[in-house]
Amino acid sequence: MTEELELLRRNVRSFLEREVVPRLEGWERNGIPREALRELVGLGYLFPEAEGVTERSEEAAWWAVVAEELGRAGAGSLAAMVESHISAVWLLAAAGETVERARYLAGERLLTWPWDAGPVRLEEQDSRRYVEGLAGTVVASADEALVAVTTEAGKRLVLVPLEDPALRLLPVPGVGLAAASLRRLECAGAGFREPELPGCGDVGGHLREGLARRRLWLAWLLVGLGDWCLRQAFAYVAARQQFGRAVMQFQALQHRLADVAVGLLAARQMANLAVKKWGTTEDLLAGTLALVVAGQAAFLAADEAVQFHGGYGYMLEYPVQRTWRDVRQLTLLVGGPVGLAREAGQQLYSSPRFCLAPLGEE
Amino acid sequence: MVDGSALRAEVRQFVAAEIVPHLPRWEDAGEIPRSLFRELGKRGWLGVGFPTEWGGVGGTWLDTLVVAEELARCEAGGVALAVGVQVAMVGPTLLAFGTPAQKHRYLRGVLRGELIGALAITEPEAGSDVAAIRTTARRVEAGWVLNGTKMFITNGCRADFVIVVARTGQASGYQGLSLFIVDRETPGFAVGKKLAKVGMRSSDTAELVFTDCLVPAESLLGQEGQGFYHIMWELQGERLFGGAMAAASALWILERLWEHARACSRANVEPWLGRLAESFAAALACRELVYDTTRRILRQEYPVTEVSAIKLLAGRVQWQAAELALEFMSAHGCPAAWAERMWRDSRLTRIGGGTDEIMRNIIFRQLREAVGAHRAAAGVSR
């Protein structure tokens, strides 16, 4: 890791420990205030370009550090909100948006890019233009949702204001990410505005890239969350006494802790590969596979952490159950373990060669 | 300097042309021919990663991994295992602990493929528990006298020499173990029996018996009483190499499946694609961990946790891929010899070279130490 990235890691970690970790439990009960999200976004840590990093390999490593640290702090809900904003900002930037860019980077205007939006189309009636078919999970405290719409000329990006009366923001009956103000967005004829993009070309390529970026970022978040769970579990089994000794001394637990650690090691490697592949034709496949592995490893870590806490793991008083739920919810947001693996398999199937080459062949 | 890309292409071509066609015969015979060792040696592939001073061709462990990965694509785990013992167990142990005379006499022959070596650690009553070794080496005026039995020794049936772990001191447990080089013709050394295995059949496996087996003093390999530590060092390379082979084997299996899948209609393979991707991702992650860990070793680090994790992961991903292959090929009406062979062969990875359970023990101990060190550094008392 470069000196710059190490400094970034130290800074982000220090900020999260100081400003975020003490507030997590309160947020879990009352939701994360918009101001907290704006404050974090405004710090500039989230955007490598704001710090002058423009090389592709460097920006991916930057995202990895930030996402992992958010996970290591156990801040799943905050991370989900952050991710939705920065993915939207990245996508707009990739498409050439510059007019409002500074406001997005400063957190003055918050965006959300739905994780699971289906195809959306533009309609026009009585000279009024609106979006139809929009449905997806968004961060309700954002100002606008970034939506890709299908037109005859290809994919275009539009911004849908979340306060539009034609939108319905329904509660998400999810198991986790309770503090992230996630809502199921549905609309019947909502208005929109078009960001100022140079040219009116198809943004399909940017969308694909944006998805690869999103998956890389979330894979690192899950690696971090898994690491948080492992540390929580370790601390608990070292302190908890049963049968006259620390429960850590029982081999039945030791081997399972080892399995959790190994799963996370593997996930970290796969997420690293996604960083290395960023900006290549294989970045989406690598990002998807990284998310598959990270999702499995993080959930194993979270589930075992709950189990190792025994009855206390089931109590809201202990934060381990929060991350357990957050990890599951995160994996569901991006398609679920089965759906994501199937999608990766479809990408593999469609690939002209059996790819992601070995040593010396990259 | 080794050109990894050219090396990969050459070994791959050789494996396809000179190994795969002969597999049915070698599997039946229960061994690979000596000529294969000689041919691999002649081409320099047994000496990749070894210094030229002792007959190697130079390069680093990263180059050695290229050979390992390509040999692992040969459709039979036994071939890779037999060669792996030579390259990753016997060779490195001789290089690290041998005297110049021992290196001259044995290492050169090993790297040329003219000598076949074996490493004898396990005993009938000492499997995972290396400290329970009972084979003894008693010092006498003419050297050392070995007595004991070794079990599950790869290449043991026709090895020209065997590196034997024996107890030389009165101390029990990990103390008082030493290594010896025993020539095949030494009186008192015998192959007890050739063991019949469920898989890995093109590699021979033996029980070896030492009965008042007198070896000269210069047969001692490494420091007297340090055998356990020498073996623990050796096991790191063995596990890394074996893990690289297993991960590559998994990827090769999945590549074969991918080819079969591409030949089928999308509808027919759709239900399998998720599992294929999951196996692929797991195998890739393992391969990346192999590369990353090897680079750390080249930087003079000693990443025991990662090496043990590789061993554990690699056994799992290889098995997962072999399971998928067996089921996929059967379900599509084309049961294949390679699939059933890899299913049998890959099961050994989770047992040999340290079982999965031993790997978990090691990983947990390392984790505990790391957490302890972290707390100490942070000034937190336990």
XYZ file of C-alpha atoms in Angstrom:
744
model
C 0.000 0.000 0.000
C 1.288 3.431 -0.881
C 2.014 6.027 1.761
C -0.911 8.063 0.514
C -3.337 5.202 0.980
C -1.986 4.436 4.432
C -2.552 8.031 5.396
C -6.056 7.864 3.974
C -6.750 4.713 5.993
C -5.510 6.309 9.193
C -7.562 9.436 8.621
C -10.764 7.629 7.740
C -10.379 5.217 10.642
C -9.704 7.997 13.074
C -12.719 9.990 11.863
C -15.021 6.970 12.050
C -13.838 6.006 15.528
C -14.325 9.543 16.764
C -17.450 10.703 14.982
C -19.341 7.662 13.833
C -18.861 4.629 16.078
C -20.203 6.360 19.226
C -23.364 7.330 17.343
C -24.140 3.998 15.677
C -26.512 2.705 18.343
C -28.474 5.949 18.439
C -28.727 5.983 14.660
C -29.977 2.431 14.692
C -32.950 3.585 16.761
C -33.591 6.957 15.156
C -32.091 6.775 11.690
C -29.034 8.548 10.326
C -29.719 12.269 10.006
C -29.126 13.805 6.646
C -26.623 16.169 8.219
C -24.386 13.286 9.308
C -24.270 11.965 5.779
C -23.554 15.420 4.390
C -20.781 15.909 6.890
C -19.062 12.677 5.902
C -19.484 13.343 2.186
C -18.170 16.861 2.618
C -14.933 15.642 4.177
C -13.700 14.639 0.758
C -12.398 11.222 1.783
C -14.995 9.483 -0.320
C -13.880 10.842 -3.663
C -10.356 10.139 -4.848
C -10.758 12.716 -7.606
C -11.391 15.384 -4.965
C -7.912 14.595 -3.648
C -6.328 14.711 -7.076
C -6.262 10.946 -7.680
C -7.212 10.243 -11.259
C -5.243 7.096 -12.188
C -7.660 4.204 -12.525
C -5.626 1.744 -10.501
C -5.212 4.309 -7.731
C -8.850 5.332 -7.562
C -9.970 1.722 -7.152
C -7.499 1.214 -4.314
C -8.809 4.413 -2.738
C -12.419 3.175 -2.830
C -11.272 -0.116 -1.355
C -9.708 1.592 1.645
C -12.717 3.808 2.347
C -15.260 1.014 1.951
C -13.263 -1.407 4.062
C -12.868 1.129 6.842
C -16.592 1.876 6.916
C -17.124 -1.861 7.274
C -14.436 -2.222 9.937
C -16.281 0.421 11.951
C -19.465 -1.654 11.778
C -21.214 1.201 9.975
C -23.288 -0.805 7.483
C -26.221 1.606 7.236
C -24.061 4.685 6.821
C -21.971 2.875 4.236
C -25.048 1.934 2.219
C -26.144 5.583 2.116
C -22.662 6.732 1.201
C -22.360 4.142 -1.525
C -25.642 5.094 -3.131
C -24.542 8.743 -3.293
C -20.994 8.279 -4.497
C -21.987 5.689 -7.091
C -24.469 8.151 -8.535
C -21.891 10.950 -8.476
C -19.329 8.722 -10.145
C -21.788 7.705 -12.839
C -22.678 11.309 -13.607
C -19.024 12.260 -13.708
C -18.229 9.378 -16.042
C -20.995 10.606 -18.343
C -19.396 14.057 -18.343
C -21.455 16.058 -15.836
C -19.518 19.055 -14.534
C -22.066 21.777 -13.738
C -23.241 20.515 -10.345
C -20.274 18.355 -9.608
C -18.845 20.526 -6.854
C -22.127 20.469 -4.965
C -22.292 16.687 -5.148
C -18.702 16.313 -3.970
C -19.336 18.688 -1.080
C -22.479 16.847 -0.049
C -24.644 19.920 -0.598
C -26.857 17.883 -2.829
C -27.324 14.184 -2.076
C -28.092 11.569 -4.685
C -29.160 7.959 -4.606
C -28.694 5.369 -7.313
C -31.207 2.537 -6.798
C -29.521 -0.811 -6.254
C -32.196 -2.818 -7.948
C -34.066 -0.666 -10.458
C -35.669 -2.436 -13.393
C -36.100 -0.934 -16.859
C -37.546 2.574 -16.860
C -38.964 4.433 -19.832
C -39.756 8.046 -20.692
C -43.290 8.970 -21.612
C -44.849 12.135 -22.958
C -48.480 13.158 -22.769
C -50.054 16.550 -23.229
C -46.547 17.992 -23.609
C -45.647 16.713 -20.133
C -42.708 14.329 -19.971
C -42.375 11.856 -17.129
C -40.731 8.571 -16.179
C -42.741 5.393 -16.064
C -41.993 2.001 -14.592
C -39.549 3.238 -11.998
C -39.219 0.901 -9.014
C -36.199 0.316 -6.841
C -34.640 0.702 -3.427
C -33.314 4.161 -2.646
C -32.012 6.243 0.230
C -35.015 8.384 1.099
C -33.013 11.207 2.644
C -31.326 11.983 -0.672
C -32.528 14.837 -2.828
C -32.748 13.029 -6.128
C -32.589 9.526 -7.528
C -30.331 8.938 -10.497
C -32.173 6.725 -12.935
C -31.174 5.179 -16.226
C -33.980 5.269 -18.750
C -34.257 3.306 -21.949
C -34.839 5.295 -25.106
C -34.602 4.477 -28.761
C -31.182 6.094 -28.820
C -29.971 3.938 -25.948
C -29.655 4.526 -22.215
C -29.905 8.029 -20.780
C -29.551 9.364 -17.264
C -32.214 11.435 -15.575
C -32.622 12.807 -12.063
C -35.911 12.243 -10.306
C -36.599 14.559 -7.324
C -37.659 12.456 -4.380
C -40.194 15.021 -3.243
C -42.180 14.619 -6.473
C -45.787 13.923 -5.419
C -46.074 11.216 -8.036
C -43.479 9.154 -6.187
C -44.328 6.750 -3.469
C -41.600 5.903 -0.960
C -42.728 2.719 0.717
C -41.104 1.128 3.764
C -38.718 -1.687 2.923
C -39.594 -4.742 5.008
C -35.936 -5.646 5.243
C -34.005 -7.325 8.029
C -31.200 -4.786 8.309
C -29.718 -1.404 7.357
C -32.389 0.012 9.627
C -30.662 3.382 9.997
C -30.210 4.017 6.285
C -33.724 5.305 5.556
C -34.124 2.854 2.726
C -37.388 3.042 0.896
C -38.946 1.191 -1.958
C -39.509 3.789 -4.613
C -42.448 3.384 -6.944
C -43.842 5.943 -9.291
C -46.656 6.629 -11.610
C -45.611 9.432 -13.893
C -43.005 11.295 -11.886
C -41.253 14.322 -13.258
C -37.525 14.473 -13.809
C -34.753 16.714 -14.939
C -31.883 15.910 -17.207
C -28.343 16.543 -16.005
C -26.219 18.538 -18.358
C -24.144 15.952 -20.148
C -21.959 16.737 -23.136
C -23.659 15.175 -26.126
C -26.667 12.939 -25.835
C -24.910 9.649 -26.371
C -25.838 6.309 -24.939
C -24.566 5.844 -21.377
C -24.843 2.025 -21.445
C -21.082 1.651 -21.195
C -20.935 3.945 -18.189
C -23.742 2.013 -16.532
C -21.843 -1.227 -16.945
C -18.751 0.383 -15.520
C -20.769 1.952 -12.729
C -22.092 -1.456 -11.792
C -18.560 -2.878 -11.738
C -17.456 -0.001 -9.524
C -20.424 -0.422 -7.202
C -19.717 -4.137 -6.789
C -16.043 -3.591 -6.114
C -16.911 -1.010 -3.472
C -19.544 -3.195 -1.808
C -17.227 -6.213 -1.850
C -14.706 -4.209 0.169
C -17.434 -2.980 2.492
C -18.436 -6.590 3.158
C -14.814 -7.570 3.750
C -14.639 -4.801 6.340
C -17.926 -5.782 7.973
C -16.754 -9.397 8.139
C -13.562 -8.245 9.787
C -15.580 -6.262 12.332
C -17.594 -9.403 13.122
C -14.467 -11.518 13.522
C -12.972 -8.996 15.944
C -16.218 -8.813 17.925
C -16.406 -12.588 18.098
C -12.786 -12.939 19.141
C -13.077 -10.363 21.881
C -16.195 -12.021 23.230
C -14.958 -15.620 23.274
C -11.716 -14.484 24.907
C -13.620 -12.811 27.744
C -16.625 -15.067 28.166
C -16.154 -17.837 30.738
C -18.112 -21.071 30.691
C -17.311 -24.423 32.262
C -14.620 -22.639 34.215
C -12.612 -21.328 31.279
C -12.736 -18.885 28.395
C -14.948 -20.327 25.667
C -12.153 -19.537 23.225
C -10.353 -22.546 24.650
C -12.868 -24.957 23.132
C -11.669 -26.419 19.876
C -15.212 -26.484 18.510
C -15.063 -22.683 18.426
C -11.422 -22.370 17.476
C -11.888 -24.202 14.196
C -14.911 -22.155 13.277
C -13.064 -18.929 14.018
C -10.308 -20.186 11.735
C -12.860 -20.863 8.983
C -14.223 -17.346 9.331
C -10.732 -15.867 9.112
C -9.866 -17.957 6.067
C -13.087 -16.972 4.330
C -12.253 -13.324 4.862
C -8.693 -13.814 3.638
C -10.056 -15.289 0.421
C -12.627 -12.522 0.076
C -9.925 -9.902 0.484
C -7.884 -11.518 -2.290
C -10.831 -11.613 -4.653
C -11.677 -8.002 -3.833
C -8.051 -7.135 -4.533
C -8.313 -8.824 -7.899
C -11.346 -6.647 -8.639
C -9.215 -3.589 -7.845
C -6.501 -4.818 -10.197
C -9.025 -5.508 -12.959
C -10.779 -2.149 -12.607
C -10.912 -0.358 -15.941
C -10.384 -3.530 -17.977
C -12.921 -5.560 -19.928
C -13.009 -8.021 -17.049
C -13.853 -5.538 -14.308
C -17.540 -6.348 -14.082
C -16.936 -10.086 -13.857
C -14.171 -9.596 -11.279
C -16.357 -7.213 -9.265
C -19.312 -9.583 -9.367
C -17.200 -12.553 -8.301
C -15.626 -10.479 -5.553
C -19.072 -9.577 -4.270
C -20.136 -13.230 -4.347
C -17.132 -14.297 -2.276
C -17.264 -11.310 0.070
C -20.984 -11.748 0.670
C -20.501 -15.373 1.649
C -17.485 -14.679 3.845
C -19.051 -11.698 5.583
C -22.269 -13.506 6.308
C -20.417 -16.506 7.703
C -18.443 -14.122 9.923
C -21.593 -12.329 11.055
C -23.606 -15.467 11.636
C -20.835 -17.128 13.608
C -20.290 -13.971 15.628
C -23.940 -14.054 16.697
C -23.657 -17.742 17.527
C -20.484 -17.292 19.580
C -22.231 -14.620 21.647
C -24.842 -17.179 22.659
C -28.003 -15.624 24.068
C -26.400 -12.200 24.194
C -25.913 -12.310 20.450
C -29.669 -12.312 20.103
C -30.120 -9.249 22.279
C -30.407 -5.780 20.757
C -28.049 -4.567 23.454
C -25.171 -6.255 21.614
C -24.200 -4.688 18.285
C -23.254 -8.001 16.705
C -26.859 -8.697 15.714
C -26.991 -5.346 13.931
C -24.154 -6.173 11.590
C -25.493 -9.684 11.111
C -28.724 -8.147 9.793
C -26.929 -5.429 7.831
C -24.740 -7.913 6.004
C -27.706 -10.009 4.969
C -29.607 -6.929 3.818
C -26.647 -5.681 1.820
C -26.307 -8.966 -0.003
C -30.034 -8.930 -0.764
C -29.872 -5.369 -2.112
C -27.449 -6.401 -4.821
C -29.348 -9.430 -6.006
C -28.914 -11.986 -3.242
C -26.247 -14.682 -3.121
C -28.100 -16.984 -5.523
C -28.992 -14.262 -8.003
C -25.539 -12.735 -7.986
C -23.813 -16.076 -8.499
C -26.169 -16.878 -11.339
C -25.421 -13.540 -12.961
C -21.693 -14.166 -12.639
C -22.240 -17.585 -14.206
C -24.102 -15.987 -17.087
C -21.242 -13.560 -17.606
C -18.809 -16.462 -17.602
C -20.963 -18.426 -20.012
C -21.108 -15.505 -22.411
C -17.405 -14.829 -22.162
C -15.461 -15.771 -25.302
C -12.683 -17.289 -23.210
C -12.280 -18.761 -19.782
C -10.887 -15.619 -18.299
C -9.050 -13.896 -15.456
C -5.662 -15.179 -16.450
C -3.026 -16.727 -14.212
C 0.366 -15.404 -13.187
C 2.392 -13.955 -16.037
C -0.545 -14.091 -18.455
C -2.364 -10.925 -17.410
C 15.960 -15.447 -15.477
C 12.934 -17.571 -16.268
C 10.356 -16.413 -18.812
C 7.178 -17.405 -16.978
C 4.929 -17.029 -19.975
C 7.080 -19.183 -22.255
C 7.566 -21.706 -19.466
C 3.808 -21.991 -18.977
C 3.221 -22.572 -22.669
C 5.969 -25.179 -22.891
C 4.850 -27.148 -19.849
C 1.236 -26.989 -20.964
C 2.115 -28.388 -24.354
C 4.242 -31.120 -22.833
C 1.513 -32.130 -20.385
C -1.034 -32.436 -23.187
C 1.260 -34.381 -25.507
C 3.451 -36.440 -23.217
C 1.479 -37.034 -20.054
C -2.265 -37.088 -20.662
C -2.230 -39.821 -23.335
C -0.377 -42.195 -21.006
C -2.476 -41.680 -17.904
C -4.642 -44.809 -18.139
C -1.490 -46.957 -18.282
C 0.225 -45.148 -15.416
C -2.891 -45.265 -13.275
C -3.063 -49.029 -13.808
C 0.643 -49.458 -13.107
C 0.334 -47.433 -9.901
C 3.289 -45.210 -10.761
C 4.703 -42.839 -13.332
C 7.767 -44.029 -15.237
C 11.245 -42.973 -14.221
C 11.670 -41.643 -17.709
C 9.156 -38.896 -16.919
C 11.322 -37.620 -14.061
C 14.339 -37.679 -16.367
C 12.481 -35.870 -19.144
C 11.229 -33.164 -16.784
C 14.750 -32.838 -15.410
C 16.277 -32.663 -18.856
C 13.964 -29.801 -19.739
C 15.022 -28.006 -16.574
C 11.529 -27.957 -15.069
C 12.487 -29.760 -11.873
C 15.117 -27.100 -11.290
C 12.952 -24.018 -11.659
C 13.454 -21.825 -8.600
C 16.694 -23.606 -7.638
C 20.128 -21.975 -7.958
C 22.223 -22.867 -10.950
C 25.098 -23.729 -8.606
C 23.336 -27.001 -7.781
C 21.900 -27.774 -11.177
C 18.820 -25.574 -11.030
C 17.815 -23.086 -13.697
C 17.337 -20.103 -11.399
C 14.188 -18.072 -11.016
C 12.057 -17.778 -7.919
C 9.173 -19.589 -6.277
C 6.831 -17.634 -8.519
C 8.366 -19.481 -11.455
C 8.109 -22.768 -9.595
C 4.398 -22.088 -9.210
C 4.027 -21.873 -12.978
C 5.326 -25.441 -13.273
C 3.078 -26.532 -10.403
C -0.004 -24.971 -11.964
C 0.622 -26.486 -15.356
C 1.382 -29.962 -14.020
C -1.866 -29.741 -12.084
C -3.708 -29.559 -15.399
C -2.669 -33.093 -16.305
C -6.007 -34.723 -15.394
C -4.507 -36.902 -12.680
C -3.500 -35.761 -9.236
C -1.046 -38.634 -8.868
C 1.380 -37.332 -11.483
C 1.443 -33.890 -9.912
C 1.874 -35.411 -6.477
C 4.853 -37.575 -7.456
C 6.627 -34.658 -9.104
C 5.579 -32.291 -6.335
C 7.332 -34.399 -3.703
C 10.513 -34.137 -5.726
C 10.285 -30.392 -6.393
C 8.584 -28.977 -3.305
C 9.550 -31.334 -0.507
C 12.793 -33.153 -1.177
C 14.586 -30.497 -3.232
C 14.003 -27.528 -0.918
C 14.902 -29.568 2.185
C 18.215 -30.613 0.643
C 18.909 -27.069 -0.505
C 18.114 -25.509 2.854
C 19.774 -27.962 5.204
C 22.176 -30.077 3.147
C 25.947 -29.883 3.309
C 27.727 -29.109 0.041
C 28.557 -32.818 -0.247
C 24.908 -33.794 0.249
C 23.755 -31.231 -2.272
C 26.333 -32.430 -4.733
C 25.364 -36.037 -4.281
C 21.564 -35.792 -4.037
C 20.219 -32.388 -5.046
C 21.833 -32.372 -8.465
C 20.367 -35.783 -9.217
C 16.933 -34.737 -7.973
C 16.871 -31.636 -10.171
C 18.072 -33.623 -13.184
C 15.408 -36.244 -12.572
C 18.049 -38.931 -12.287
C 17.332 -39.589 -8.631
C 13.887 -39.996 -7.126
C 13.571 -38.790 -3.557
C 10.990 -39.237 -0.831
C 10.339 -37.605 2.512
C 9.292 -39.873 5.376
C 7.578 -38.142 8.290
C 4.300 -39.946 9.024
C 4.214 -43.177 11.009
C 1.448 -45.681 11.707
C 0.877 -44.081 15.113
C 2.021 -40.545 14.285
C -0.084 -38.863 11.620
C -1.012 -35.288 12.411
C 0.941 -35.515 15.647
C 4.524 -35.181 14.426
C 5.754 -35.014 18.006
C 4.646 -38.616 18.517
C 7.256 -39.979 16.095
C 8.747 -43.222 17.387
C 11.350 -44.051 14.768
C 14.717 -43.798 16.462
C 18.237 -43.074 15.319
C 20.825 -44.264 17.815
C 24.347 -42.929 17.554
C 27.027 -45.593 17.118
C 30.684 -45.426 16.247
C 30.026 -45.950 12.531
C 27.172 -43.460 12.346
C 23.487 -43.892 13.219
C 21.222 -46.919 13.509
C 17.594 -46.356 12.508
C 14.639 -48.422 13.682
C 10.984 -47.788 12.985
C 8.220 -47.705 10.411
C 7.059 -44.915 8.164
C 3.631 -44.741 6.571
C 1.973 -43.176 3.489
C 5.292 -42.264 1.865
C 4.844 -40.873 -1.648
C 7.475 -42.122 -4.121
C 8.552 -44.522 -1.346
C 8.313 -47.709 -3.431
C 11.129 -46.781 -5.803
C 12.850 -43.790 -4.252
C 16.621 -43.840 -4.614
C 16.891 -42.188 -1.232
C 14.559 -41.182 1.552
C 14.808 -38.271 3.974
C 13.714 -39.769 7.300
C 12.595 -38.004 10.461
C 13.805 -39.899 13.525
C 14.197 -39.365 17.227
C 17.841 -38.883 18.202
C 17.516 -37.656 21.757
C 15.869 -38.730 24.943
C 13.609 -35.706 24.944
C 10.036 -36.325 23.987
C 7.666 -34.249 21.903
C 9.093 -31.749 19.472
C 12.590 -31.928 20.882
C 15.196 -34.437 19.834
C 14.071 -35.077 16.263
C 16.614 -35.133 13.422
C 16.636 -35.745 9.667
C 18.647 -38.452 7.885
C 19.249 -39.325 4.266
C 18.906 -43.064 3.752
C 19.967 -44.654 0.459
C 17.686 -47.268 -1.002
C 20.360 -49.960 -0.961
C 21.185 -49.518 2.721
C 20.889 -52.843 4.573
C 18.003 -52.754 7.032
C 15.893 -50.500 4.820
C 12.906 -52.150 3.158
C 9.645 -51.264 1.487
C 7.124 -52.961 3.779
C 4.368 -52.808 1.234
C 2.977 -50.765 -1.586
C -0.261 -49.230 -0.373
C -3.453 -49.406 -2.423
C -5.271 -46.062 -2.504
C -8.697 -44.836 -3.546
C -7.101 -42.240 -5.808
C -3.784 -40.637 -6.749
C -3.007 -43.986 -8.348
C -0.276 -42.895 -10.698
C 1.789 -42.021 -7.660
C 3.191 -44.877 -5.596
C 2.738 -44.856 -1.844
C 4.657 -47.060 0.550
C 5.089 -48.254 4.049
C 8.821 -48.165 4.802
C 10.531 -50.277 7.441
C 13.906 -49.561 9.070
C 15.418 -52.456 10.985
C 18.832 -51.811 12.528
C 19.506 -49.714 9.477
C 23.043 -48.342 9.782
C 23.756 -45.080 7.995
C 27.019 -43.131 8.095
C 27.395 -40.023 10.273
C 27.327 -37.770 7.219
C 23.747 -38.895 6.549
C 22.521 -36.457 9.155
C 20.679 -33.671 7.284
C 20.617 -30.313 9.024
C 21.245 -29.871 12.704
C 20.917 -32.709 15.144
C 17.835 -32.219 17.336
C 16.353 -29.571 15.023
C 14.414 -31.971 12.819
C 11.002 -30.795 13.942
C 11.782 -27.200 13.076
C 13.321 -28.214 9.766
C 10.140 -30.100 8.937
C 7.897 -27.251 9.975
C 9.859 -25.029 7.602
C 9.617 -27.615 4.837
C 5.872 -27.959 5.310
C 5.328 -24.289 4.476
C 6.735 -24.778 0.975
C 4.967 -28.103 0.557
C 1.615 -26.596 1.521
C 2.099 -23.561 -0.690
C 3.095 -25.693 -3.674
C 0.313 -28.201 -3.014
C -2.165 -25.362 -2.599
C -1.072 -23.816 -5.893
C -1.550 -27.175 -7.590
C -4.966 -27.738 -6.042
C -6.217 -24.268 -6.934
C -4.916 -24.680 -10.497
C -6.491 -28.115 -10.666
C -9.829 -26.623 -9.572
C -9.557 -23.938 -12.242
C -8.680 -26.538 -14.854
C -11.699 -28.648 -13.879
C -13.928 -25.578 -14.094
C -12.459 -24.668 -17.457
C -13.369 -28.132 -18.741
C -16.886 -27.698 -17.383
C -17.123 -24.264 -18.955
C -16.179 -25.778 -22.321
C -18.827 -28.466 -21.930
C -21.373 -25.891 -20.832
C -20.638 -23.693 -23.853
C -21.302 -26.695 -26.088
C -24.736 -27.171 -24.488
C -27.774 -24.997 -24.938
C -28.162 -22.101 -22.516
C -31.386 -23.582 -21.154
C -29.642 -26.842 -20.310
C -26.827 -25.250 -18.361
C -28.687 -22.321 -16.813
C -29.339 -24.129 -13.505
C -25.616 -24.839 -13.168
C -24.225 -21.402 -13.852
C -24.482 -20.107 -10.293
C -22.553 -23.023 -8.857
C -20.008 -22.778 -11.633
C -19.438 -19.102 -10.814
C -19.229 -19.732 -7.074
C -16.625 -22.445 -7.567
C -14.739 -20.259 -10.001
C -14.701 -17.319 -7.596
C -13.510 -19.484 -4.717
C -10.729 -21.021 -6.816
C -9.633 -17.614 -8.106
C -9.520 -16.200 -4.590
C -7.354 -19.119 -3.548
C -5.019 -18.615 -6.506
C -4.675 -14.935 -5.696
C -3.851 -15.818 -2.109
C -1.153 -18.184 -3.383
C 0.431 -15.443 -5.487
C 0.207 -12.826 -2.768
C 1.657 -15.131 -0.125
C 4.488 -16.216 -2.395
C 5.435 -12.599 -2.990
C 5.499 -12.068 0.752
C 7.779 -15.068 1.186
C 10.082 -13.616 -1.457
C 10.209 -10.478 0.685
C 11.559 -12.683 3.485
C 8.272 -12.801 5.399
C 7.066 -16.028 7.008
C 3.256 -15.930 6.587
C 2.234 -19.130 8.360
C -1.437 -18.133 8.642
C -1.743 -17.534 4.931
C 0.111 -20.707 3.958
C -2.157 -22.752 6.219
C -5.189 -20.925 4.839
C -4.063 -21.754 1.303
C -3.823 -25.423 2.200
C -7.273 -25.369 3.754
C -8.897 -23.323 0.993
C -7.238 -25.146 -1.862
C -8.411 -28.522 -0.651
C -11.917 -27.165 -0.378
C -12.061 -25.447 -3.792
C -10.533 -28.416 -5.580
C -13.030 -30.743 -3.976
C -15.911 -28.379 -4.713
C -14.909 -28.242 -8.386
C -14.475 -32.011 -8.614
C -17.891 -32.566 -7.032
C -19.476 -30.168 -9.492
C -17.719 -31.842 -12.418
C -18.823 -35.308 -11.425
C -22.416 -34.200 -11.053
C -22.475 -31.992 -14.148
C -20.972 -34.591 -16.467
C -23.229 -37.296 -15.138
C -26.342 -35.142 -15.395
C -25.535 -34.349 -19.014
C -25.200 -37.982 -19.943
C -21.459 -37.906 -20.474
C -19.730 -39.368 -17.408
C -16.019 -38.776 -17.947
C -12.964 -40.652 -16.730
C -11.221 -37.382 -15.857
C -14.130 -36.276 -13.698
C -14.347 -39.453 -11.665
C -10.554 -39.542 -11.317
C -10.349 -35.950 -10.140
C -13.155 -36.617 -7.670
C -11.154 -39.438 -6.098
C -7.792 -37.705 -6.387
C -8.804 -34.328 -5.018
C -10.091 -35.780 -1.770
C -6.525 -36.328 -0.592
C -5.705 -32.615 -0.558
C -7.790 -32.184 2.593
C -5.838 -34.949 4.335
C -2.215 -35.075 3.143
C 0.430 -32.534 4.141
C -1.538 -31.672 7.283
C -5.276 -32.253 7.570
C -7.864 -29.501 7.416
C -8.190 -29.769 11.178
C -4.469 -29.184 11.725
C -4.639 -26.165 9.438
C -7.479 -24.766 11.540
C -5.438 -25.337 14.701
C -2.516 -23.415 13.240
C -4.669 -20.584 11.915
C -6.438 -20.170 15.228
C -3.154 -20.065 17.156
C -1.807 -17.444 14.784
C -5.002 -15.406 15.101
C -4.839 -15.565 18.871
C -1.240 -14.398 18.850
C -2.056 -11.588 16.426
C -4.947 -10.403 18.581
C -2.748 -10.616 21.687
C -0.002 -8.630 20.008
C -2.502 -6.046 18.819
C -3.885 -5.622 22.325
C -0.437 -5.345 23.806
C 0.469 -2.693 21.254
C -2.705 -0.809 22.086
C -1.934 -1.003 25.793
C -5.064 -3.017 26.524
C -4.702 -5.644 29.204
C -6.411 -8.986 28.800
